[in-house]
mmCIF file of C-alpha atoms in Angstrom:
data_model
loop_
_atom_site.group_PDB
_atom_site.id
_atom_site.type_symbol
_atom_site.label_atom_id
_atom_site.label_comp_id
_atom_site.label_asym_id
_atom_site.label_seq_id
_atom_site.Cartn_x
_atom_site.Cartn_y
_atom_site.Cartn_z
ATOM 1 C CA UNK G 1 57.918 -2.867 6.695
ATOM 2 C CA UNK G 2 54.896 -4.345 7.733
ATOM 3 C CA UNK G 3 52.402 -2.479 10.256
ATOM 4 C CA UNK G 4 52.207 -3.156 13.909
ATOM 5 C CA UNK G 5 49.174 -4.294 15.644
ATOM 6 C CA UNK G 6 47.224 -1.471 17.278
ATOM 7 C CA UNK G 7 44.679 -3.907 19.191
ATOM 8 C CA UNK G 8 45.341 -3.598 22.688
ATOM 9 C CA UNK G 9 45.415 -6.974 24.559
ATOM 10 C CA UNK G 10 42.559 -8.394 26.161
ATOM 11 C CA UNK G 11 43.096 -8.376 30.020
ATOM 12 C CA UNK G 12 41.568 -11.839 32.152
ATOM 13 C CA UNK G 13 41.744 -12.887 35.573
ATOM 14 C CA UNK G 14 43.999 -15.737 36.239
ATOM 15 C CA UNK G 15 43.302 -17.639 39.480
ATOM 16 C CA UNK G 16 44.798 -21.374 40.534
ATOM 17 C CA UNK G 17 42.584 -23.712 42.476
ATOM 18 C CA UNK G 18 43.535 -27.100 44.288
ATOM 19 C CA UNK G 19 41.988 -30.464 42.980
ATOM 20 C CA UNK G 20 42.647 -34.148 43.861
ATOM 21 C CA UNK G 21 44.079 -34.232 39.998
ATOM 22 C CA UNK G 22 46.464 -31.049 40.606
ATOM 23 C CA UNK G 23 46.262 -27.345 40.281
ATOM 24 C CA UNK G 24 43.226 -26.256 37.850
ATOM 25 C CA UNK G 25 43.866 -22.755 36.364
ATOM 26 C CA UNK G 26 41.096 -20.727 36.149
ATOM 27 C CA UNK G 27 41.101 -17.749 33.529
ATOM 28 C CA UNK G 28 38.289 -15.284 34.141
ATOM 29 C CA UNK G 29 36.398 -12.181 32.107
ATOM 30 C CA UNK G 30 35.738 -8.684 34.173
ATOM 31 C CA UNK G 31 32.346 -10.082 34.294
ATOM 32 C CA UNK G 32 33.362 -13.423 35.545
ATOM 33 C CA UNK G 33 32.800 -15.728 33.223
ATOM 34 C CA UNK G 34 35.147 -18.512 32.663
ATOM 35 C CA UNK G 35 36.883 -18.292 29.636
ATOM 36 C CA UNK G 36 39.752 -20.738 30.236
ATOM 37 C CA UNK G 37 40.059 -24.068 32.901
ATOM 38 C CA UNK G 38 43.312 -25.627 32.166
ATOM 39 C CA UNK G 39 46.196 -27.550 34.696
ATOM 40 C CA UNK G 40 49.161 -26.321 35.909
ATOM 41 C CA UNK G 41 51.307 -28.436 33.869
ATOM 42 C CA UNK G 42 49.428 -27.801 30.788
ATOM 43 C CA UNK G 43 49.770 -24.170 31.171
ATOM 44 C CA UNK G 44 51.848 -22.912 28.164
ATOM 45 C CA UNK G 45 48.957 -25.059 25.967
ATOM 46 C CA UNK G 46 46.685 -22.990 27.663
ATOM 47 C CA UNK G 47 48.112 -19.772 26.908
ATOM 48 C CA UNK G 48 48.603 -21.020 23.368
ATOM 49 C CA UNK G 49 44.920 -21.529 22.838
ATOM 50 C CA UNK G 50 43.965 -17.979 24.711
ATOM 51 C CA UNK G 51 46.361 -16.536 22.282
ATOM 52 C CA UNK G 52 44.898 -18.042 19.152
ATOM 53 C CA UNK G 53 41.359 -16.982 20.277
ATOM 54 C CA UNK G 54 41.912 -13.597 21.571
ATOM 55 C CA UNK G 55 45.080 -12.434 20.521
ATOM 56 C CA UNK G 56 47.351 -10.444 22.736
ATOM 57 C CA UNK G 57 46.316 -11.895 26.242
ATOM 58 C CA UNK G 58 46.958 -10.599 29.597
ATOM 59 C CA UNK G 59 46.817 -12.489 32.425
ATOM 60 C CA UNK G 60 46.376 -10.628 35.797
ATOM 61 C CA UNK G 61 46.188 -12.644 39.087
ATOM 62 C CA UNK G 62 43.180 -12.420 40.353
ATOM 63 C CA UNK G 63 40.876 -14.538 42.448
ATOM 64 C CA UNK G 64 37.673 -16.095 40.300
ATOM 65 C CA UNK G 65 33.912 -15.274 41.358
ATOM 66 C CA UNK G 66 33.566 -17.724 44.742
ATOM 67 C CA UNK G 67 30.608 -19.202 43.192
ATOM 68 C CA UNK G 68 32.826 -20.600 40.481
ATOM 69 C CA UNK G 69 35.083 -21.667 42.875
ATOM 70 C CA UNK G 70 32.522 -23.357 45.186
ATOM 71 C CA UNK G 71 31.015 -25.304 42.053
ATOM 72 C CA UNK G 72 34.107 -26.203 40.878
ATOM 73 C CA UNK G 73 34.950 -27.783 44.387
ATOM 74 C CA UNK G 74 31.540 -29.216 44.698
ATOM 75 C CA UNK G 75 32.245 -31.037 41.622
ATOM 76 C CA UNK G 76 35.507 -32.717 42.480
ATOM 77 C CA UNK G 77 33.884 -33.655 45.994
ATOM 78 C CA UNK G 78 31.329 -35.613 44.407
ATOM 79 C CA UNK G 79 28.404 -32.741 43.559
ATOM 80 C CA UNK G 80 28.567 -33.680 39.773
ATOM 81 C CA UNK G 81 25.792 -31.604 38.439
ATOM 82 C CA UNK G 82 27.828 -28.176 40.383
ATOM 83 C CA UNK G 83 29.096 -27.327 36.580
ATOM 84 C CA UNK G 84 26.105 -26.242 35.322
ATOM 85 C CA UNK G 85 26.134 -23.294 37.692
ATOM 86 C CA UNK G 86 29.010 -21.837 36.165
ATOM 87 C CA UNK G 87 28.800 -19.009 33.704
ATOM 88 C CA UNK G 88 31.202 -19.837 30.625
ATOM 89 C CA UNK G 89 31.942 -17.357 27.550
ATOM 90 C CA UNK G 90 34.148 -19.064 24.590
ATOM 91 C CA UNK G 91 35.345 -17.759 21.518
ATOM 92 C CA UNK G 92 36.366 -19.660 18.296
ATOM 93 C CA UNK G 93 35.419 -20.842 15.077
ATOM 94 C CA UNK G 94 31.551 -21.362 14.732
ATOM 95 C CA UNK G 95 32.498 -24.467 14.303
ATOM 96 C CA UNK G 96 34.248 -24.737 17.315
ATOM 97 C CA UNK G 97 31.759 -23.172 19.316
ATOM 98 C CA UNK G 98 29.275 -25.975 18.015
ATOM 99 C CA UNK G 99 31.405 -28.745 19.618
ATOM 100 C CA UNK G 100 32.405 -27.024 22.817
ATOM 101 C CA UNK G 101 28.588 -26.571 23.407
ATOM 102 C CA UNK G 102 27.506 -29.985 22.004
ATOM 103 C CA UNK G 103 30.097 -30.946 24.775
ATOM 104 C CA UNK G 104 27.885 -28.805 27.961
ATOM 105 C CA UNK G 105 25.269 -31.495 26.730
ATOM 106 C CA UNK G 106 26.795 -34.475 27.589
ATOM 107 C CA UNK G 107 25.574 -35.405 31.607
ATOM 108 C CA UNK G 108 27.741 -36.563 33.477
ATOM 109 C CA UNK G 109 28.462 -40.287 33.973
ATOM 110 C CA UNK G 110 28.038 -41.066 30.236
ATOM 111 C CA UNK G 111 30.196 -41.228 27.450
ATOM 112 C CA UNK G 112 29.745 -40.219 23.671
ATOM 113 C CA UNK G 113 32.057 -41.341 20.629
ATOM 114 C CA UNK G 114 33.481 -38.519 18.722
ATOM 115 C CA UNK G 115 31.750 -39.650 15.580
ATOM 116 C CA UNK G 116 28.380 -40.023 18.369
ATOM 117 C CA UNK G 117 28.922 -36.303 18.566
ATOM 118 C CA UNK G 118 29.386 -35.418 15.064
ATOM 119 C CA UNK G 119 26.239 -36.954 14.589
ATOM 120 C CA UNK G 120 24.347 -35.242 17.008
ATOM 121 C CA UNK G 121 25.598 -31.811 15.993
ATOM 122 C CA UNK G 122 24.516 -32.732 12.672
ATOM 123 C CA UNK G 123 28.012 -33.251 10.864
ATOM 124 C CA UNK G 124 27.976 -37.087 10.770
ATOM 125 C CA UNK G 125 31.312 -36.909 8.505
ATOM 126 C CA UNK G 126 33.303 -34.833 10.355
ATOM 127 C CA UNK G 127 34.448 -36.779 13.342
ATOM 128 C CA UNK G 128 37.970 -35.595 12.101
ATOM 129 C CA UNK G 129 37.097 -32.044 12.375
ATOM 130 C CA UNK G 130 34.880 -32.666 15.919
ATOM 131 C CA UNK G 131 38.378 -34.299 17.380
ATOM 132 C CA UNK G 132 40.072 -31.375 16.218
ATOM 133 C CA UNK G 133 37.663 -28.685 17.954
ATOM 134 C CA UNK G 134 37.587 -30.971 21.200
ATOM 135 C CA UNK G 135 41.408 -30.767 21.558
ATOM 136 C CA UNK G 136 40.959 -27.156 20.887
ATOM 137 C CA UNK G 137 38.594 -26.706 24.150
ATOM 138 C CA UNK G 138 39.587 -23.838 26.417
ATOM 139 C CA UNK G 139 37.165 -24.715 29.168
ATOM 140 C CA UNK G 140 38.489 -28.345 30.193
ATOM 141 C CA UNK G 141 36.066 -29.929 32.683
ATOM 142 C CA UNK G 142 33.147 -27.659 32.784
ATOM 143 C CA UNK G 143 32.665 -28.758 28.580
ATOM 144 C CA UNK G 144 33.439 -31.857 29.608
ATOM 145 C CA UNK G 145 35.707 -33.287 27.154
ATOM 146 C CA UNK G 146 37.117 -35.773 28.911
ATOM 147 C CA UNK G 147 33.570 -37.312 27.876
ATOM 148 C CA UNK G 148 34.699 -38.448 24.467
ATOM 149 C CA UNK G 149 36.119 -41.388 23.467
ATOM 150 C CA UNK G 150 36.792 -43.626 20.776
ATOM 151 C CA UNK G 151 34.461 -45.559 18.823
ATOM 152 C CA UNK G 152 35.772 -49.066 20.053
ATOM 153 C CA UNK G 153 35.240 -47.280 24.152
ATOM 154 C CA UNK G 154 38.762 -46.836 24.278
ATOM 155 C CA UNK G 155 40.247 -43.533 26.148
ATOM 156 C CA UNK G 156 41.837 -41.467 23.575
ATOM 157 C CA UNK G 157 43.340 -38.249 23.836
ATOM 158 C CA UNK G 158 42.948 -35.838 26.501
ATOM 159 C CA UNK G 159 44.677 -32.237 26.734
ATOM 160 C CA UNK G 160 45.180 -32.599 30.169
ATOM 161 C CA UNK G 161 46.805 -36.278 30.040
ATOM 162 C CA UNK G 162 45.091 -39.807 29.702
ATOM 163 C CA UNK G 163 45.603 -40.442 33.483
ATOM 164 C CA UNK G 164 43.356 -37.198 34.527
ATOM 165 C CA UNK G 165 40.461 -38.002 31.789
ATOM 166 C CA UNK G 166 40.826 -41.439 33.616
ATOM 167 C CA UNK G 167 40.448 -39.995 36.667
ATOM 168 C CA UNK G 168 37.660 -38.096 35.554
ATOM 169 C CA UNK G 169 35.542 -40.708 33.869
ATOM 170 C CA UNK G 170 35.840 -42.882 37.162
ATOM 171 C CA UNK G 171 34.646 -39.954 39.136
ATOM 172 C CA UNK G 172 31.658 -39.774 37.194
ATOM 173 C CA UNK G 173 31.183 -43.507 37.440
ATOM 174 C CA UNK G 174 32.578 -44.900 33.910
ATOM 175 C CA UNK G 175 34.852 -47.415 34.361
ATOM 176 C CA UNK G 176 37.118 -46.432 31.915
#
């Protein structure tokens, strides 16, 4: 009979806030990091990906930090650089982790190539792998991404749907 798991869940705020792209659900830490930013309609993905990377995963409701949620606003209004004020906290494969923060290091308003970003991480071979990690991203919009695209500029992929990265992109002024 095989054992049971003794590791008690991991317990994060979940809080919903409105965009002009839908609901955006945001998954806090007790200390109020963001540790998930997913859509409504995306939500069982979401709890797929929290469950790979933590395990067990309890979501309480539970309003985020207003700071967050005033960046986060800020941003869809227009105040593009508000998503650097928000404190983030990922977990993952090294790997992973590489990517997602490659990803904070894209500005806003430009564009990078998977195979781009594989480069700069220094992996120039595994723009494979680097799609992989992207579609793996907890922390949609604040690691931006939507950012990446294919290597002839075309929109590819996007966890969230093509019509949202879209959206996105032209927010941030690429015509996409």
């Amino acid at each position: 009979m095989p054992a049971r798991s003794t590791n008690p869940s991991v317990s994060f705020g979940l809080d919903r806030l409105m965009t002009p792209i839908g609901i955006a659900l945001l998954v806090t830490d007790v200390d109020g990091a963001l540790r998930a930013l997913d859509w409504e309609d995306y939500e069982h993905r979401m709890r797929e990906l929290l469950r790979l990377h933590y395990g067990a995963v309890d979501l309480r409701n539970q309003p985020a930090p207003a700071d967050m949620r005033t960046a986060l606003s800020g941003y869809f209004e227009g105040e593009l650089g508000q998503l650097s004020a928000i404190a983030w906290r990922i977990a993952g494969t090294p790997f992973q982790r590489k990517v997602w923060t490659a990803l904070a290091q894209i500005p806003a308003g430009t564009t990078l190539s998977y195979g781009a970003l594989a480069a700069r991480i220094g992996m120039p071979k595994a723009v494979r792998a680097v799609g992989h990690a992207n579609g793996s991203n907890p922390i949609s919009v604040v690691l931006p991404c939507h950012r990446l695209i294919g290597a002839d500029g075309s929109l590819v992929k996007y966890g969230g749907g093509l019509e949202r990265k879209r959206w996105l992109l032209r927010h941030e002024g690429v015509e996409a």
